[in-house]
Coordinates of N, CA and C and ligand atoms in Angstrom, one line a residue:
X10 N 12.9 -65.2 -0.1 CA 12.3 -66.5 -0.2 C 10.9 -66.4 -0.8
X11 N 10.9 -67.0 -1.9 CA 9.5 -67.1 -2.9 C 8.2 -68.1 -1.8
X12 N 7.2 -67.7 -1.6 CA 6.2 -68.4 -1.1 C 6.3 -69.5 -1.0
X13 N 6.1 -70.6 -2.4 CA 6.1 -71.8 -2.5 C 7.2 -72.4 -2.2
X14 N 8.2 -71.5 -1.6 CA 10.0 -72.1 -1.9 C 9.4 -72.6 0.5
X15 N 8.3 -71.6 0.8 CA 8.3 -72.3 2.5 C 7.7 -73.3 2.3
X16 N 7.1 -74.3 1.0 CA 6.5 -75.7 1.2 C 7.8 -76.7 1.5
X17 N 8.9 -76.0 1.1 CA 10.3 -77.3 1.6 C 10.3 -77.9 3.0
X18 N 10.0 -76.6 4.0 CA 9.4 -76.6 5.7 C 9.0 -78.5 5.3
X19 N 8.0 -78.0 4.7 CA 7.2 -79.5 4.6 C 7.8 -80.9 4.5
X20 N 8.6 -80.7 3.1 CA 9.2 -81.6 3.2 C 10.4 -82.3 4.3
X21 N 10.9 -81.2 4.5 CA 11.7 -81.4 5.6 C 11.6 -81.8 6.9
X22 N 9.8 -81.0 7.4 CA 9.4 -82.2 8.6 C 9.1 -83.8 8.2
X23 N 8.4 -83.8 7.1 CA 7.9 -85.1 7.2 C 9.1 -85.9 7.2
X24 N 9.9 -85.8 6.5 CA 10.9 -86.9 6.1 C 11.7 -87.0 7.0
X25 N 12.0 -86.5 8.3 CA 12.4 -87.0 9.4 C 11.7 -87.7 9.7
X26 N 11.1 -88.4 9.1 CA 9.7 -89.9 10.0 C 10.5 -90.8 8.5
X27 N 11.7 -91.7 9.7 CA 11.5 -93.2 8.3 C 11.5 -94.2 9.0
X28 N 11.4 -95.0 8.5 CA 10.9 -96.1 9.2 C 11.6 -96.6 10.0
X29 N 13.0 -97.1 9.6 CA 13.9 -97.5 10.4 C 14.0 -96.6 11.5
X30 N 14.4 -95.3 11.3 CA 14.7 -94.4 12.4 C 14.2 -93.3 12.1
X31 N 13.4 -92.5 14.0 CA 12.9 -91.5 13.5 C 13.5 -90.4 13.8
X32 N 14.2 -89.3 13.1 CA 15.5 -88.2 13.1 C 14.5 -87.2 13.8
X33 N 13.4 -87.3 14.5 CA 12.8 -86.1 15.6 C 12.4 -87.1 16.8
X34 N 13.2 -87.4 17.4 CA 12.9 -88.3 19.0 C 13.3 -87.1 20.0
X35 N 14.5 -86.0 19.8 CA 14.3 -85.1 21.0 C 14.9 -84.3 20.8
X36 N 15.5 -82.9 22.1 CA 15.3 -81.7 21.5 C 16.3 -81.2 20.4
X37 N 17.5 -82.0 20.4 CA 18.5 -82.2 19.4 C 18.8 -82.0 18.2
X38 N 17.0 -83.2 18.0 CA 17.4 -83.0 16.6 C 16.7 -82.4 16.1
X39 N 15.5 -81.7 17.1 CA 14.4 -80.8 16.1 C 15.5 -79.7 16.4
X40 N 16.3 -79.2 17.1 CA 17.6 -77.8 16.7 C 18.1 -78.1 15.6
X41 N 18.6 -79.2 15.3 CA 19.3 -79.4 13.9 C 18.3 -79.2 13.0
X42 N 16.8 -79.9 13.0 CA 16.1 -79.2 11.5 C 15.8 -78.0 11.8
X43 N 16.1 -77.3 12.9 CA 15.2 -75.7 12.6 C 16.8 -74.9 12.0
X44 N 17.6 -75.0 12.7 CA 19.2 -74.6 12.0 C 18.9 -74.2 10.7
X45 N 18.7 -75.0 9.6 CA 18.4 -74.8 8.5 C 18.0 -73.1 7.8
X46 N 16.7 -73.0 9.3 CA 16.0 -72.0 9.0 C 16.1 -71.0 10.0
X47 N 17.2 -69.8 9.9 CA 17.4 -68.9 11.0 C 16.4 -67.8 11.4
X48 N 15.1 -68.0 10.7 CA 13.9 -67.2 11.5 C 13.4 -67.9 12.2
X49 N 13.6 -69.0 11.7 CA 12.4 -70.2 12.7 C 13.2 -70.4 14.2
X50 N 14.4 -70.3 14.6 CA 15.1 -70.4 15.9 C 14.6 -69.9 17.1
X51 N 14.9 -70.4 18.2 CA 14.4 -69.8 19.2 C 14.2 -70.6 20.2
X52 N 14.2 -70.6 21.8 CA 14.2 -72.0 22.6 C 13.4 -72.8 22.2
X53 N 13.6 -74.0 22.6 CA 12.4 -74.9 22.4 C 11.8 -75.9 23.2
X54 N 11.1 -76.5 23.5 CA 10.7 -77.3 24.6 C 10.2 -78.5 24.2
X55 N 9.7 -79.4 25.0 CA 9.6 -80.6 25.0 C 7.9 -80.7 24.4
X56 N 7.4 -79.7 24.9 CA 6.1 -79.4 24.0 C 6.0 -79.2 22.9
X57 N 7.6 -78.2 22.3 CA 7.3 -77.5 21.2 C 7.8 -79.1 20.6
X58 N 8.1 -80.2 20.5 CA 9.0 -81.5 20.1 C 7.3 -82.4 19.9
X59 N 6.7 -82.2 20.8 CA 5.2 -83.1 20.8 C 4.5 -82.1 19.2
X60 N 4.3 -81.0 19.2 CA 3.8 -80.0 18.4 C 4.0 -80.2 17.1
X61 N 5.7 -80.3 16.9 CA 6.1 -80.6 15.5 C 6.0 -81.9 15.3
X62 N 5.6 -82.5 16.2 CA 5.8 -84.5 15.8 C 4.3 -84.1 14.8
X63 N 3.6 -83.8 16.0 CA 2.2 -83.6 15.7 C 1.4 -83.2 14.2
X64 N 2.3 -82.1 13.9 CA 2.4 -81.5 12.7 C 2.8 -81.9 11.7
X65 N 3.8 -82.7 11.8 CA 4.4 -83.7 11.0 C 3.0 -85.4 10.3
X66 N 2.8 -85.3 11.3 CA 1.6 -86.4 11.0 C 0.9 -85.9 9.8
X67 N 0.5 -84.8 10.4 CA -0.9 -83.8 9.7 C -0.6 -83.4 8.5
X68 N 0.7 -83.3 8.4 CA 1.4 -82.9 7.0 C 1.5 -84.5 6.0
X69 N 1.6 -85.6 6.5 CA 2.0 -86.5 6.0 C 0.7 -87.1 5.6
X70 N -0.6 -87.0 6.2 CA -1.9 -87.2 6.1 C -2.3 -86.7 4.7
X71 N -1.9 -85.2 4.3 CA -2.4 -84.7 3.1 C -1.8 -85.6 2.3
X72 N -0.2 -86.0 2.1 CA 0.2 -86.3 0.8 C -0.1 -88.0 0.9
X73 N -0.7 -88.6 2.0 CA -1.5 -89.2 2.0 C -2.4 -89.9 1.3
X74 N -3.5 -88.3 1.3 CA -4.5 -88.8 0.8 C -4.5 -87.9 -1.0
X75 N -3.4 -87.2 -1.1 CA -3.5 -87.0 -1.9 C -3.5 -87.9 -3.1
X76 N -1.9 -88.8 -2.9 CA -1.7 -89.8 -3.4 C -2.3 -90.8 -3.4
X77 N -3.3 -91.0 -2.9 CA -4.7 -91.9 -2.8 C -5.6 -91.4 -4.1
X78 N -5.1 -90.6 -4.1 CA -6.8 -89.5 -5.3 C -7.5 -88.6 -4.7
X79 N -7.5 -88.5 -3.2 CA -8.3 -88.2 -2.7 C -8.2 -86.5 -2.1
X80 N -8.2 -86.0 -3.2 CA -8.1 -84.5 -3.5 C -8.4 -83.3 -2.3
X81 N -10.0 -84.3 -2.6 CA -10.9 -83.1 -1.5 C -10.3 -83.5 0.3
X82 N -10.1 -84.6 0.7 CA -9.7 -84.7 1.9 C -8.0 -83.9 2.0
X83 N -7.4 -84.5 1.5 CA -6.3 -83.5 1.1 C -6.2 -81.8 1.9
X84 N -7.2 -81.4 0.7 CA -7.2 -80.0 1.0 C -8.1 -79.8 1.8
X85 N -9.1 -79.9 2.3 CA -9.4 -79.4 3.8 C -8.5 -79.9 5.0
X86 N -7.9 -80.9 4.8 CA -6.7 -81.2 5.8 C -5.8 -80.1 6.5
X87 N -5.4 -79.5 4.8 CA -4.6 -78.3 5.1 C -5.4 -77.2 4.9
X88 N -7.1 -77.1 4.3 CA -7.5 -75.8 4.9 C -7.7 -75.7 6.6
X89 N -7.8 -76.7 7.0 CA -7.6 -76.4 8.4 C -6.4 -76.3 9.3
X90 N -5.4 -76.5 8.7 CA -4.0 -76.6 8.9 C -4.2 -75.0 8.9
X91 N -4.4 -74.6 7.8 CA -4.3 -73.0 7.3 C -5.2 -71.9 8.3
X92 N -6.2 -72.7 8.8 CA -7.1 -71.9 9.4 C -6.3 -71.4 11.4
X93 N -5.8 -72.9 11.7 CA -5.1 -73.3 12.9 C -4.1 -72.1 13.2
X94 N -3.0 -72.2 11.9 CA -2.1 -71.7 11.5 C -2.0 -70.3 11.0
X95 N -2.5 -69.4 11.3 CA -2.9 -68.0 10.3 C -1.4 -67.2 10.2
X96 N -1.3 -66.8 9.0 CA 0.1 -66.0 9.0 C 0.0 -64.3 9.1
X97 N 1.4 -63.7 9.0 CA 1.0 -62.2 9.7 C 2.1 -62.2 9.1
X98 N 2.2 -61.8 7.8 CA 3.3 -61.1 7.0 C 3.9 -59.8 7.7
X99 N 5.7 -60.5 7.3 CA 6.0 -58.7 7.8 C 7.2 -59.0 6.6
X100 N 7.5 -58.1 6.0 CA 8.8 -57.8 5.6 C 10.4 -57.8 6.5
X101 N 11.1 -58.2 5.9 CA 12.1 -58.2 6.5 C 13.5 -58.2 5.9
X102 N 14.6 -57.8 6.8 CA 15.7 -57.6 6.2 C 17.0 -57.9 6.6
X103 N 17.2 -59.3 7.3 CA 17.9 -59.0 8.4 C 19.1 -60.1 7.6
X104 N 20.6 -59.5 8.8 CA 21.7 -60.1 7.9 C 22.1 -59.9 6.7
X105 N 21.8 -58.4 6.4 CA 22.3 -58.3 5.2 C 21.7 -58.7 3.8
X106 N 20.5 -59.2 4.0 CA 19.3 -59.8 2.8 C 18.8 -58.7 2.4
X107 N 18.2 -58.9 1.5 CA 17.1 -57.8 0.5 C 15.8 -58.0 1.2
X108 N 14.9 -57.4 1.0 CA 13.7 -57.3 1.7 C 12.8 -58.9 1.7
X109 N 12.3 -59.6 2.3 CA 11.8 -60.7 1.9 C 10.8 -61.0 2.6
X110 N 9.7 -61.6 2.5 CA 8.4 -61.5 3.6 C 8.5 -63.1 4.2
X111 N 8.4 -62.8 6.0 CA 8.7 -63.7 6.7 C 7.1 -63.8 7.0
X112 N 6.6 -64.9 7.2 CA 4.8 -65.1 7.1 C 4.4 -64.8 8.1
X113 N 5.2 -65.3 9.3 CA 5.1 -64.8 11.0 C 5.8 -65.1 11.6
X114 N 6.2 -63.6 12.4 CA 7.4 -63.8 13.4 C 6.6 -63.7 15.4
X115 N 5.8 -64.0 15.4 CA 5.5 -64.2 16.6 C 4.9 -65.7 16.6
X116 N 4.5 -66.1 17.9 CA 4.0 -67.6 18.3 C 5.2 -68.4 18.8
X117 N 5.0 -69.6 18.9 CA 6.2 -70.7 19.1 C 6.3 -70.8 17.6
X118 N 8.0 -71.6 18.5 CA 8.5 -72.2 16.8 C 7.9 -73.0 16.0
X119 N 7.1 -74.3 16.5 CA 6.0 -74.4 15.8 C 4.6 -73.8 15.4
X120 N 3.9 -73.3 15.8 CA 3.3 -72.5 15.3 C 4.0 -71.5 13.6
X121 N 5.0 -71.0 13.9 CA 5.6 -70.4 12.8 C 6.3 -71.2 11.9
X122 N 6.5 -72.6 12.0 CA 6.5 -73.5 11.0 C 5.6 -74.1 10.7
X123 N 4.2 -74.2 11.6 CA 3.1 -74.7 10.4 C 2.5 -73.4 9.6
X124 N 3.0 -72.4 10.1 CA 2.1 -71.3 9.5 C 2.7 -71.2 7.7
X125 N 4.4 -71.3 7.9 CA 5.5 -71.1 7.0 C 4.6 -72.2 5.8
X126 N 4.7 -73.6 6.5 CA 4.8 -74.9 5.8 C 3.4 -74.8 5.3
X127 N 2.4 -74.2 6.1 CA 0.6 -74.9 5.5 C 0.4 -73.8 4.2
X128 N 1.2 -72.3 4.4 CA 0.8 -71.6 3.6 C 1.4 -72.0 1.6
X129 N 3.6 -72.4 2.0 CA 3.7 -72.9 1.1 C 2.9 -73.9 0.5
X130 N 2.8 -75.2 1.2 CA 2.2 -76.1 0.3 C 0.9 -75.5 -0.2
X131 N 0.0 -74.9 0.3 CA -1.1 -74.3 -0.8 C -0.4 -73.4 -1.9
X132 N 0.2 -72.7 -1.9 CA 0.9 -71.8 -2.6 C 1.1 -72.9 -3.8
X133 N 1.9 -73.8 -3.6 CA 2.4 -75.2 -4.3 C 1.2 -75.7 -4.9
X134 N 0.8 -76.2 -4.4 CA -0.8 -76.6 -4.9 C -1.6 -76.2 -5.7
X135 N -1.5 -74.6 -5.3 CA -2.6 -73.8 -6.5 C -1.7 -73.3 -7.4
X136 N -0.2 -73.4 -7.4 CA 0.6 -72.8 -8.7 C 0.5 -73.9 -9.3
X137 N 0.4 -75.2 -9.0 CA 1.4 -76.6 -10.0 C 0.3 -77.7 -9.6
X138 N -0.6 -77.8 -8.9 CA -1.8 -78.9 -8.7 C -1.5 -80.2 -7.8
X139 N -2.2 -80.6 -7.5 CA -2.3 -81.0 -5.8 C -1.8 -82.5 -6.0
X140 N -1.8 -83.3 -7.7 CA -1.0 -84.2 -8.4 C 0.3 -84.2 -8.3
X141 N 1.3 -83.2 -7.6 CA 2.5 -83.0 -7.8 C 2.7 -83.7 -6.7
X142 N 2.0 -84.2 -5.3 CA 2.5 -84.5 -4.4 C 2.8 -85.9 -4.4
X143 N 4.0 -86.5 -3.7 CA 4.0 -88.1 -4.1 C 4.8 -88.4 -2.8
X144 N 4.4 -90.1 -2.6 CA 5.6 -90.7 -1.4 C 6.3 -91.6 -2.3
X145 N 7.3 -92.2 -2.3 CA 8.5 -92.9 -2.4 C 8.0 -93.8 -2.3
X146 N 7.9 -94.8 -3.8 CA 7.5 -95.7 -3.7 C 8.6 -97.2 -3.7
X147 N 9.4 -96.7 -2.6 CA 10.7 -97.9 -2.9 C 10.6 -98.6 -1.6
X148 N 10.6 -99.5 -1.6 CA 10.5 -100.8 -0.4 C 11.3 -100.2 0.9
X149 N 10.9 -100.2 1.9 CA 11.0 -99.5 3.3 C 11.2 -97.8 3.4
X150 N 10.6 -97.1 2.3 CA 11.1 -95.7 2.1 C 9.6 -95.1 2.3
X151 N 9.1 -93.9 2.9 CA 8.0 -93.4 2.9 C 8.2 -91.9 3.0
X152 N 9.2 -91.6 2.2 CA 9.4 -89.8 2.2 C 8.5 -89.7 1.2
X153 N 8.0 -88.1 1.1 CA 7.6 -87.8 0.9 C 8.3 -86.4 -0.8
X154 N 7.8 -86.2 -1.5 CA 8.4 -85.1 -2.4 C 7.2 -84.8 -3.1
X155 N 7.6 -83.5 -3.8 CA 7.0 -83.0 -5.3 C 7.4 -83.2 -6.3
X156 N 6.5 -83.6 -7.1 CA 7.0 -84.3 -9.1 C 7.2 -83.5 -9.2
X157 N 8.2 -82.5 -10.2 CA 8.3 -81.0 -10.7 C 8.8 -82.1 -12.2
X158 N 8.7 -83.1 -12.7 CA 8.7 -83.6 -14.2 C 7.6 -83.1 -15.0
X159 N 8.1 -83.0 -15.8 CA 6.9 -83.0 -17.0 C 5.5 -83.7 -17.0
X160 N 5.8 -84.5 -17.3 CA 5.0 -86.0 -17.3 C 4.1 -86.7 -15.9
X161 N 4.9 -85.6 -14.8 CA 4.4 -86.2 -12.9 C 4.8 -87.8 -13.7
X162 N 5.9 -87.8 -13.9 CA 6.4 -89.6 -13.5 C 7.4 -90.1 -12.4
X163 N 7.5 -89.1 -11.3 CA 8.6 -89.3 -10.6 C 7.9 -90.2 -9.7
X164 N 8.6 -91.3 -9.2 CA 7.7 -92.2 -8.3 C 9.0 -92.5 -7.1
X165 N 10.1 -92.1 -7.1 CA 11.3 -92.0 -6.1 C 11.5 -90.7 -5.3
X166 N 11.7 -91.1 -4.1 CA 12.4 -89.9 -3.4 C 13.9 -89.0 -4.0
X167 N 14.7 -90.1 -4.0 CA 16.0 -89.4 -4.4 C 16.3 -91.1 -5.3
X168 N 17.7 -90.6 -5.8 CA 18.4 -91.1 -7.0 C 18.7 -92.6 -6.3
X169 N 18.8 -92.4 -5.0 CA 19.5 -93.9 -4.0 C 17.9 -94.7 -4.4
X170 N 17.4 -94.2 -3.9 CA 15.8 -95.5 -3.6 C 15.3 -95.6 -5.4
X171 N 15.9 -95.2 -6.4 CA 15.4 -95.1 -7.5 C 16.3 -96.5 -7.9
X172 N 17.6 -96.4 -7.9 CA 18.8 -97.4 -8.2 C 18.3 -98.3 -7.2
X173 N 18.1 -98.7 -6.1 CA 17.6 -99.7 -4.9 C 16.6 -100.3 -5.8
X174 N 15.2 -99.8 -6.2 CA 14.5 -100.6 -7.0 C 14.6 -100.8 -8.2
X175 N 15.2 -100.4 -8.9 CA 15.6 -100.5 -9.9 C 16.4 -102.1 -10.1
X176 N 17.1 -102.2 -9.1 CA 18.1 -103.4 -9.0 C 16.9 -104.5 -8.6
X177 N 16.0 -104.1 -7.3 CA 15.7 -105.2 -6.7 C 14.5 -105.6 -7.9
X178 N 13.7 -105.0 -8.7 CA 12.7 -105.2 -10.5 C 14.0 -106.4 -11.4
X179 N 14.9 -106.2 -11.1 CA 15.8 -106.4 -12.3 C 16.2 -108.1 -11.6
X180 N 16.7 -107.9 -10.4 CA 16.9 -109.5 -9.3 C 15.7 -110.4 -9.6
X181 N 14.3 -109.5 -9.5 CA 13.3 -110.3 -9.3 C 12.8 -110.7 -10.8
X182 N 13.2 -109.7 -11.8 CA 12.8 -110.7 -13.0 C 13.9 -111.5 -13.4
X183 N 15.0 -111.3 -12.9 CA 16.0 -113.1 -13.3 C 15.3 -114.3 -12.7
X184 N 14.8 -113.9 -11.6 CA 14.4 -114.8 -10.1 C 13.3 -115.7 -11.6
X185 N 12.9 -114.5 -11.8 CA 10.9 -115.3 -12.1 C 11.4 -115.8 -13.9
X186 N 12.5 -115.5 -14.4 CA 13.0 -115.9 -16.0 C 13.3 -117.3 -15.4
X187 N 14.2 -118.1 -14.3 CA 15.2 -119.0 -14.1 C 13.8 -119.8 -13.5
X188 N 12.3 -119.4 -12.8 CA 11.8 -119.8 -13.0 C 11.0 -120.9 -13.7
X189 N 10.6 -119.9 -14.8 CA 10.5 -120.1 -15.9 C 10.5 -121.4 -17.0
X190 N 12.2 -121.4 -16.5 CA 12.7 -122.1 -17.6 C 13.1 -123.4 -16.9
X191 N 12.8 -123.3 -15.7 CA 12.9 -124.8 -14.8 C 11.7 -125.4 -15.3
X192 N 10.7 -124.4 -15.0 CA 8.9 -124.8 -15.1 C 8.5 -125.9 -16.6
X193 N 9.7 -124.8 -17.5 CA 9.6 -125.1 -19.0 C 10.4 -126.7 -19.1
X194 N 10.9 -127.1 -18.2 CA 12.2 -128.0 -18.2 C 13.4 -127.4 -19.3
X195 N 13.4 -126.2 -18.9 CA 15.1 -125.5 -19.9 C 14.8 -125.8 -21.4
X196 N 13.7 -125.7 -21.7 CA 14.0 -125.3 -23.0 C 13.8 -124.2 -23.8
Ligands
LIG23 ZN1 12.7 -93.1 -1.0

């Protein structure tokens, strides 16, 4: 696993926070997001459930303020994230993988996913710029992603909330055309 490839961590806590429902209420479902990640495993407790809520905020705060403009708050957010969080590279090889550096294998499981998550996203940040970070700008959606476009024109989480507003831009200029043409008396 490439450095910047542990900023996903990130993505993946925050976006269990939607609005409707939030997919980390208890110990359940934080085992299903850690599954994903078979270094990050290990008991977990009702503390370790407060920790990652917690961290999840803190994570959602940078792209925040990044998406605000607000660059510099951003990054001391997560330099202190980074500071909290310190990693302890070790190499590793387990299950049959090629050698690959796990950041840290001691602490709680959180602990070892903000250390994973705070180091990718800087990694992310200083390879590709701190502009890449965006929320979902579609009506009741607040995930979070990275632009990897050309242009940083991505303003959707995924392909569903892009076609959702897409339709509801397209409803609302028939709405305001039929307007319009009442206002005009139809001519
Ligand atoms: Zn979305």
């Amino acid at each position: 696993m490439d450095l910047a490839s542990y900023a996903d961590l990130v993505i993946e806590l925050v976006n269990t926070s939607e609005p409707a429902e939030d997919s980390l209420r208890d110990l359940d479902s934080l085992q299903r997001l850690l599954q994903i990640r078979p270094h990050l495993g290990g008991r977990v407790t009702r503390r370790d459930l407060d920790a990652m809520r917690e961290l999840r905020a803190e994570l959602r705060a940078i792209f925040v303020a990044a998406t605000r403009g607000d660059a510099e708050e951003a990054v001391e957010r997560l330099n202190s994230l980074l500071i909290q969080h310190p990693v302890h590279p070790q190499l590793s090889g387990h299950d049959g993988q090629c050698w690959h550096l796990h950041l840290t294998e001691s602490g709680s499981v959180p602990d070892r996913y903000a250390a994973g998550a705070a180091m990718g996203l800087a990694v992310k940040i200083s390879d590709q710029g701190i502009d890449r970070l965006g929320i979902c700008r579609a009506d009741g959606c607040s995930n979070v992603f990275f632009d990897t476009t050309t242009n940083r024109s991505r303003r959707y989480c995924s392909d569903r909330c892009a076609s959702r507003s897409n339709v509801a831009a397209y409803r609302a200029r028939i709405r305001e055309n039929a307007d319009t043409d009442i206002r005009d008396g139809g001519q």
